[in-house]
Amino acid sequence: MSQKVLLSGIQATGKLHFGNYFGAMKQNIDLANSGGYEAYIFIADYHALTTVKDKNALHESALEIAAAYIACELDLSKATLFRQSSVPEHTELAWVFNNVVTMPYLMRAHAFKDHEAKDKEVNLGLFDYPVLMAADILIYQADVVPVGADQKQHVEYARDIAGFYNRAWNVEQFKLPKDMILESVATIPGVDGTKMSKSKGNVISLFGTDEEVKKAVMGIVTDSARPEDKKNADENNIFNIHKHFLDEEGVATLRAKFENGGYGYKEAKEELLATIMKWREGKKEKFDELMNNQDKIVAILEVGGKKARTKAQETMSQVRGQIGLTK
Ligand code: ATP
Ligand code: MG
């Protein structure tokens, strides 16, 4: 039996943070390194264009994502790591899908509605984001797409779009969506308590400087409870970030500290900071070393890009035949 295909992408929109790590990277690394999957992990630079218009920032962010995956020990013999833009077939398939997706359907997407609600002008790339994401997933015939809760709707869109395509051309090209397992993870809050996001400036960065990390952790927004007060752990930002670093026993111990009282926010932040610094030991050095040797990262991404493209071209050549672009 052939292996299940795992696919995951991160937008090249800024500094990686612990929401990305616990929400996506960690699962991807564990699943890929287990050897049980044909794993495709990509840097979504076409998606990033919807918001990033600075070429240096885009390139730097793309390399940082690759360096972070490697520093966090993604086994490159078991996963294909690549830039989305090195496989232009993603956009070609998205164009095909555009012809079976309606505007009202896309208007129901959360990302679009959020932008509209803020009275922001929505560019076509952003409007079409779910279609490109469907192409990302379906071009590799992915079975497993581990994403955070924020991306759940996009994966559901991919299921729908697979069906729209199959029905429009009366083919069984894309796997029936029920075969796609969605492993959803909780949303990690940012320092302000809302979802940690690269584009929101509320992050604790994975591989920023020690000072940046310290500043972010000490700046976590808390209520006005005094150290001696008993605190509701589940409603506390510090707890809700810290718990992801701990095993079950560690979480129980931390919970008790909050709930028993006598655990002030300054101490809670200092302990979280110590946990983060410990997590970074070794990884941060590896990350910095790679970022100082960017040619090495580029070379790794090129190898991954070629491999991914071969697979994507197989799908595209079937699609081209099915829709009449070739005979
Ligand atoms: P942007 O602000 O540009 O959307 P982002 O921080 O939301 O950036 P993405 O590139 O959109 O990051 O998402 C990469 C992966 O990280 C996705 O699988 C997403 O579900 C996951 N992710 C992002 N933020 C969080 C979070 N706060 N908690 C859990 N998972 C997250
Ligand atoms: Mg996002």
Short mmCIF file of C-alpha atoms and ligand atoms in Angstrom, two decimals:
data_model
loop_
_atom_site.label_atom_id
_atom_site.label_comp_id
_atom_site.label_asym_id
_atom_site.label_seq_id
_atom_site.Cartn_x
_atom_site.Cartn_y
_atom_site.Cartn_z
CA MET A 1 0.00 0.00 0.00
CA SER A 2 1.27 3.43 -0.80
CA GLN A 3 1.99 5.83 2.04
CA LYS A 4 -0.46 8.52 3.07
CA VAL A 5 0.46 11.97 1.83
CA LEU A 6 0.96 14.71 4.41
CA LEU A 7 0.92 18.34 3.34
CA SER A 8 1.45 21.57 5.24
CA GLY A 9 2.35 25.15 4.44
CA ILE A 10 3.33 28.29 6.31
CA GLN A 11 3.00 31.74 4.76
CA ALA A 12 6.19 33.73 4.33
CA THR A 13 4.66 36.72 6.07
CA GLY A 14 7.01 37.39 8.97
CA LYS A 15 8.73 35.98 12.02
CA LEU A 16 7.71 32.49 13.04
CA HIS A 17 6.18 32.15 16.47
CA PHE A 18 5.13 29.52 18.97
CA GLY A 19 1.60 29.43 17.54
CA ASN A 20 3.12 28.23 14.27
CA TYR A 21 5.31 25.79 16.12
CA PHE A 22 2.67 24.17 18.33
CA GLY A 23 -0.14 24.67 15.85
CA ALA A 24 1.60 23.23 12.82
CA MET A 25 5.35 22.66 12.76
CA LYS A 26 5.59 20.27 15.68
CA GLN A 27 2.93 17.90 14.33
CA ASN A 28 4.45 18.07 10.85
CA ILE A 29 7.91 17.28 12.12
CA ASP A 30 6.71 14.42 14.32
CA LEU A 31 4.56 12.89 11.58
CA ALA A 32 7.17 13.31 8.85
CA ASN A 33 10.05 12.05 10.97
CA SER A 34 8.04 8.96 11.91
CA GLY A 35 8.61 7.85 8.31
CA GLY A 36 4.97 6.86 7.93
CA TYR A 37 4.12 9.53 5.37
CA GLU A 38 5.09 10.96 2.03
CA ALA A 39 5.50 14.44 3.49
CA TYR A 40 5.38 17.76 1.61
CA ILE A 41 6.14 20.85 3.65
CA PHE A 42 6.10 24.11 1.81
CA ILE A 43 6.69 27.80 2.28
CA ALA A 44 3.62 29.57 1.01
CA ASP A 45 5.23 32.50 -0.77
CA TYR A 46 2.51 32.92 -3.41
CA HIS A 47 0.00 33.22 -0.56
CA ALA A 48 2.25 35.71 1.22
CA LEU A 49 2.09 38.02 -1.82
CA THR A 50 -1.49 38.85 -0.88
CA THR A 51 -0.06 40.95 1.95
CA VAL A 52 3.73 41.26 1.55
CA LYS A 53 5.00 43.73 -1.05
CA ASP A 54 8.62 43.90 0.13
CA LYS A 55 10.88 41.56 -1.86
CA ASN A 56 13.62 41.34 0.76
CA ALA A 57 11.15 40.65 3.54
CA LEU A 58 9.47 37.92 1.50
CA HIS A 59 12.73 36.20 0.66
CA GLU A 60 14.10 36.47 4.19
CA SER A 61 10.91 35.13 5.69
CA ALA A 62 10.92 32.18 3.27
CA LEU A 63 14.47 31.25 4.25
CA GLU A 64 13.66 31.64 7.93
CA ILE A 65 10.83 29.15 7.70
CA ALA A 66 13.12 26.62 6.06
CA ALA A 67 15.88 27.26 8.61
CA ALA A 68 13.39 26.90 11.46
CA TYR A 69 12.15 23.55 10.21
CA ILE A 70 15.70 22.30 9.92
CA ALA A 71 16.69 23.71 13.33
CA CYS A 72 13.67 21.94 14.82
CA GLU A 73 15.00 18.73 13.33
CA LEU A 74 12.77 18.00 10.40
CA ASP A 75 14.41 14.97 8.79
CA LEU A 76 15.06 16.03 5.19
CA SER A 77 15.39 12.43 4.08
CA LYS A 78 11.76 11.92 5.09
CA ALA A 79 10.16 15.20 4.04
CA THR A 80 10.19 17.36 0.92
CA LEU A 81 10.75 20.97 1.99
CA PHE A 82 10.19 23.55 -0.75
CA ARG A 83 8.96 26.98 -1.78
CA GLN A 84 5.48 27.02 -3.25
CA SER A 85 6.68 29.28 -6.06
CA SER A 86 9.14 26.67 -7.27
CA VAL A 87 6.08 24.64 -8.29
CA PRO A 88 4.09 27.03 -10.52
CA GLU A 89 1.58 24.22 -11.13
CA HIS A 90 -0.06 25.29 -7.83
CA THR A 91 -1.22 28.48 -9.51
CA GLU A 92 -2.11 26.68 -12.72
CA LEU A 93 -4.43 24.31 -10.87
CA ALA A 94 -5.88 27.22 -8.89
CA TRP A 95 -6.78 28.88 -12.20
CA VAL A 96 -8.59 25.75 -13.32
CA PHE A 97 -10.46 25.63 -10.00
CA ASN A 98 -11.42 29.30 -10.35
CA ASN A 99 -13.78 28.20 -13.07
CA VAL A 100 -15.84 25.95 -10.82
CA VAL A 101 -15.95 28.18 -7.75
CA THR A 102 -18.48 30.99 -7.44
CA MET A 103 -18.05 34.42 -5.91
CA PRO A 104 -20.80 34.01 -3.28
CA TYR A 105 -19.10 30.81 -2.14
CA LEU A 106 -15.78 32.61 -1.64
CA MET A 107 -17.53 35.52 0.07
CA ARG A 108 -18.38 33.17 2.92
CA ALA A 109 -14.68 32.58 3.72
CA HIS A 110 -13.63 33.85 7.16
CA ALA A 111 -10.49 35.60 5.93
CA PHE A 112 -12.51 37.56 3.37
CA LYS A 113 -15.24 38.44 5.86
CA ASP A 114 -12.70 39.57 8.47
CA HIS A 115 -11.07 41.91 5.99
CA GLU A 116 -14.39 43.26 4.82
CA ALA A 117 -15.53 43.82 8.38
CA LYS A 118 -12.44 45.96 8.95
CA ASP A 119 -13.33 47.93 5.84
CA LYS A 120 -10.11 46.93 4.16
CA GLU A 121 -9.84 46.70 0.40
CA VAL A 122 -9.56 43.03 -0.50
CA ASN A 123 -7.26 42.20 -3.38
CA LEU A 124 -8.13 39.36 -5.72
CA GLY A 125 -5.31 37.21 -4.38
CA LEU A 126 -6.73 37.35 -0.90
CA PHE A 127 -10.25 36.73 -2.16
CA ASP A 128 -8.99 33.70 -4.05
CA TYR A 129 -6.80 32.42 -1.22
CA PRO A 130 -9.00 29.38 -0.45
CA VAL A 131 -8.82 28.31 -4.09
CA LEU A 132 -5.03 28.42 -4.17
CA MET A 133 -4.99 26.55 -0.89
CA ALA A 134 -7.27 23.89 -2.36
CA ALA A 135 -4.81 23.56 -5.24
CA ASP A 136 -1.90 23.26 -2.75
CA ILE A 137 -3.61 20.36 -1.06
CA LEU A 138 -5.15 18.58 -4.03
CA ILE A 139 -2.20 18.76 -6.37
CA TYR A 140 -0.36 16.32 -4.07
CA GLN A 141 -3.55 14.32 -3.37
CA ALA A 142 -2.96 14.96 0.33
CA ASP A 143 -4.59 12.71 2.93
CA VAL A 144 -3.46 14.54 6.04
CA VAL A 145 -3.35 18.31 6.40
CA PRO A 146 -2.49 19.20 9.98
CA VAL A 147 -3.57 22.77 10.53
CA GLY A 148 -4.56 25.06 13.35
CA ALA A 149 -8.23 25.80 13.98
CA ASP A 150 -7.86 29.04 11.96
CA GLN A 151 -7.26 27.03 8.79
CA LYS A 152 -10.02 24.50 9.28
CA GLN A 153 -12.43 26.23 6.95
CA HIS A 154 -9.83 26.36 4.20
CA VAL A 155 -9.38 22.62 4.35
CA GLU A 156 -13.15 22.20 4.15
CA TYR A 157 -13.10 24.42 1.07
CA ALA A 158 -10.52 22.11 -0.46
CA ARG A 159 -12.89 19.19 0.07
CA ASP A 160 -15.72 21.08 -1.62
CA ILE A 161 -13.56 22.20 -4.50
CA ALA A 162 -12.40 18.65 -5.17
CA GLY A 163 -16.08 17.76 -5.56
CA PHE A 164 -16.85 20.78 -7.77
CA TYR A 165 -14.05 19.78 -10.12
CA ASN A 166 -14.97 16.10 -10.27
CA ARG A 167 -18.60 16.94 -11.04
CA ALA A 168 -17.88 19.65 -13.59
CA TRP A 169 -15.73 17.38 -15.73
CA ASN A 170 -17.39 14.15 -14.65
CA VAL A 171 -14.18 12.52 -13.48
CA GLU A 172 -12.88 10.91 -10.32
CA GLN A 173 -9.67 12.91 -10.31
CA PHE A 174 -9.50 14.21 -6.78
CA LYS A 175 -9.84 11.93 -3.82
CA LEU A 176 -13.16 12.00 -2.08
CA PRO A 177 -12.81 14.56 0.65
CA LYS A 178 -13.82 12.17 3.41
CA ASP A 179 -10.47 10.53 2.95
CA MET A 180 -8.79 13.66 4.14
CA ILE A 181 -8.07 13.56 7.84
CA LEU A 182 -8.01 16.91 9.52
CA GLU A 183 -5.98 17.02 12.66
CA SER A 184 -7.02 20.22 14.26
CA VAL A 185 -5.02 21.87 17.00
CA ALA A 186 -5.98 24.47 19.51
CA THR A 187 -5.33 28.14 18.89
CA ILE A 188 -2.31 29.47 20.77
CA PRO A 189 -3.01 32.97 22.09
CA GLY A 190 -0.65 35.85 21.48
CA VAL A 191 0.66 38.20 24.15
CA ASP A 192 -2.57 40.22 23.87
CA GLY A 193 -4.78 37.15 24.30
CA THR A 194 -6.03 37.05 20.69
CA LYS A 195 -4.72 34.43 18.22
CA MET A 196 -0.96 34.66 17.88
CA SER A 197 -0.30 35.72 14.25
CA LYS A 198 2.77 36.71 12.32
CA SER A 199 0.94 39.66 10.86
CA LYS A 200 -0.46 40.95 14.16
CA GLY A 201 2.71 41.77 16.11
CA ASN A 202 1.46 39.86 19.16
CA VAL A 203 3.94 37.02 18.89
CA ILE A 204 6.56 35.31 20.96
CA SER A 205 9.04 34.66 18.24
CA LEU A 206 10.67 31.24 17.87
CA PHE A 207 14.09 32.44 16.90
CA GLY A 208 14.16 36.18 17.55
CA THR A 209 16.83 37.55 19.88
CA ASP A 210 16.75 36.72 23.60
CA GLU A 211 15.77 40.35 24.23
CA GLU A 212 12.83 40.17 21.83
CA VAL A 213 11.56 37.01 23.47
CA LYS A 214 11.97 38.47 26.95
CA LYS A 215 10.18 41.66 26.00
CA ALA A 216 7.26 39.71 24.50
CA VAL A 217 6.90 37.37 27.48
CA MET A 218 7.13 40.12 30.08
CA GLY A 219 4.57 42.06 28.05
CA ILE A 220 1.89 39.35 28.11
CA VAL A 221 -1.38 41.04 28.99
CA THR A 222 -2.83 39.99 32.34
CA ASP A 223 -5.66 41.11 34.59
CA SER A 224 -5.17 43.01 37.81
CA ALA A 225 -5.15 39.99 40.15
CA ARG A 226 -2.64 40.25 43.01
CA PRO A 227 0.02 37.57 43.60
CA GLU A 228 -1.86 36.09 46.55
CA ASP A 229 -5.14 35.75 44.60
CA LYS A 230 -6.38 32.40 43.30
CA LYS A 231 -6.47 32.51 39.50
CA ASN A 232 -8.48 30.74 36.82
CA ALA A 233 -5.74 28.99 34.85
CA ASP A 234 -7.83 28.35 31.74
CA GLU A 235 -8.61 32.03 31.35
CA ASN A 236 -5.00 33.07 31.82
CA ASN A 237 -2.79 33.96 28.85
CA ILE A 238 0.42 32.97 30.58
CA PHE A 239 -0.97 29.54 31.45
CA ASN A 240 -2.49 29.06 28.00
CA ILE A 241 0.88 29.65 26.37
CA HIS A 242 3.06 27.87 28.94
CA LYS A 243 1.02 24.65 28.99
CA HIS A 244 2.01 23.74 25.43
CA PHE A 245 5.62 23.28 26.50
CA LEU A 246 4.77 20.86 29.31
CA ASP A 247 3.80 17.23 29.66
CA GLU A 248 0.62 16.24 31.46
CA GLU A 249 2.23 16.27 34.87
CA GLY A 250 3.88 19.62 34.23
CA VAL A 251 0.55 21.12 33.19
CA ALA A 252 -1.10 19.86 36.39
CA THR A 253 1.66 21.37 38.53
CA LEU A 254 1.44 24.68 36.73
CA ARG A 255 -2.35 24.70 36.98
CA ALA A 256 -2.12 24.16 40.74
CA LYS A 257 0.22 27.13 41.10
CA PHE A 258 -2.32 29.40 39.43
CA GLU A 259 -5.30 27.98 41.25
CA ASN A 260 -3.82 27.85 44.74
CA GLY A 261 -2.87 31.53 44.83
CA GLY A 262 0.51 32.89 45.82
CA TYR A 263 1.79 32.76 42.22
CA GLY A 264 2.21 36.29 40.90
CA TYR A 265 2.24 37.22 37.23
CA LYS A 266 5.86 38.37 37.35
CA GLU A 267 6.98 35.00 38.64
CA ALA A 268 4.69 33.19 36.17
CA LYS A 269 6.22 35.15 33.28
CA GLU A 270 9.75 34.52 34.48
CA GLU A 271 9.08 30.80 34.64
CA LEU A 272 7.58 30.81 31.16
CA LEU A 273 10.62 32.71 29.89
CA ALA A 274 12.94 30.13 31.45
CA THR A 275 10.96 27.33 29.77
CA ILE A 276 11.21 29.06 26.40
CA MET A 277 14.92 29.68 26.74
CA LYS A 278 15.44 26.03 27.57
CA TRP A 279 13.40 25.03 24.51
CA ARG A 280 15.61 27.25 22.35
CA GLU A 281 18.88 25.73 23.55
CA GLY A 282 20.72 24.25 20.58
CA LYS A 283 17.92 25.09 18.14
CA LYS A 284 18.57 28.82 18.13
CA GLU A 285 22.28 28.29 17.39
CA LYS A 286 21.43 25.94 14.53
CA PHE A 287 18.92 28.45 13.15
CA ASP A 288 21.44 31.31 13.28
CA GLU A 289 24.12 29.18 11.66
CA LEU A 290 21.80 28.39 8.75
CA MET A 291 20.71 31.99 8.35
CA ASN A 292 24.38 32.90 8.10
CA ASN A 293 24.76 30.31 5.32
CA GLN A 294 21.78 31.14 3.16
CA ASP A 295 23.17 29.38 0.09
CA LYS A 296 22.82 26.14 1.97
CA ILE A 297 19.13 26.77 2.61
CA VAL A 298 18.52 27.80 -0.99
CA ALA A 299 20.17 24.57 -2.18
CA ILE A 300 18.00 22.45 0.11
CA LEU A 301 14.87 24.21 -1.10
CA GLU A 302 15.86 23.69 -4.73
CA VAL A 303 16.16 19.95 -4.25
CA GLY A 304 12.77 19.89 -2.52
CA GLY A 305 11.24 22.05 -5.24
CA LYS A 306 12.30 19.67 -8.01
CA LYS A 307 10.90 16.67 -6.17
CA ALA A 308 7.59 18.34 -5.37
CA ARG A 309 7.27 19.64 -8.92
CA THR A 310 7.61 16.17 -10.41
CA LYS A 311 4.65 15.00 -8.34
CA ALA A 312 2.60 18.14 -9.06
CA GLN A 313 3.25 17.81 -12.79
CA GLU A 314 1.80 14.30 -12.76
CA THR A 315 -1.48 15.64 -11.39
CA MET A 316 -1.46 18.62 -13.75
CA SER A 317 -0.90 16.49 -16.80
CA GLN A 318 -3.98 14.41 -15.89
CA VAL A 319 -5.99 17.58 -15.28
CA ARG A 320 -4.89 19.10 -18.58
CA GLY A 321 -6.13 16.02 -20.39
CA GLN A 322 -9.42 15.92 -18.51
CA ILE A 323 -10.36 19.51 -19.22
CA GLY A 324 -9.25 19.59 -22.85
CA LEU A 325 -6.01 21.55 -22.72
CA THR A 326 -4.32 18.46 -24.13
CA LYS A 327 -5.76 15.42 -25.82
P1 ATP B 1 -0.55 35.34 9.13
O1 ATP B 1 -0.78 36.35 10.21
O2 ATP B 1 0.27 35.83 7.99
O3 ATP B 1 -1.82 34.65 8.69
P2 ATP B 1 -0.01 33.14 10.88
O4 ATP B 1 0.82 33.41 12.07
O5 ATP B 1 -1.49 33.01 11.06
O6 ATP B 1 0.38 34.23 9.80
P3 ATP B 1 0.07 31.11 8.85
O7 ATP B 1 1.21 31.08 7.90
O8 ATP B 1 -1.23 31.69 8.41
O9 ATP B 1 0.56 31.81 10.19
O10 ATP B 1 -0.21 29.64 9.36
C1 ATP B 1 0.80 28.62 9.40
C2 ATP B 1 0.30 27.47 10.23
O11 ATP B 1 0.35 27.84 11.62
C3 ATP B 1 -1.15 27.07 9.95
O12 ATP B 1 -1.25 25.67 9.99
C4 ATP B 1 -1.92 27.70 11.09
O13 ATP B 1 -3.08 26.96 11.40
C5 ATP B 1 -0.91 27.62 12.22
N1 ATP B 1 -1.11 28.69 13.20
C6 ATP B 1 -0.90 30.01 13.00
N2 ATP B 1 -1.14 30.71 14.12
C7 ATP B 1 -1.53 29.80 15.06
C8 ATP B 1 -1.93 29.89 16.43
N3 ATP B 1 -1.96 31.06 17.06
N4 ATP B 1 -2.27 28.76 17.07
C9 ATP B 1 -2.24 27.56 16.44
N5 ATP B 1 -1.86 27.41 15.15
C10 ATP B 1 -1.52 28.50 14.46
MG MG B 2 -2.76 32.88 9.28
#
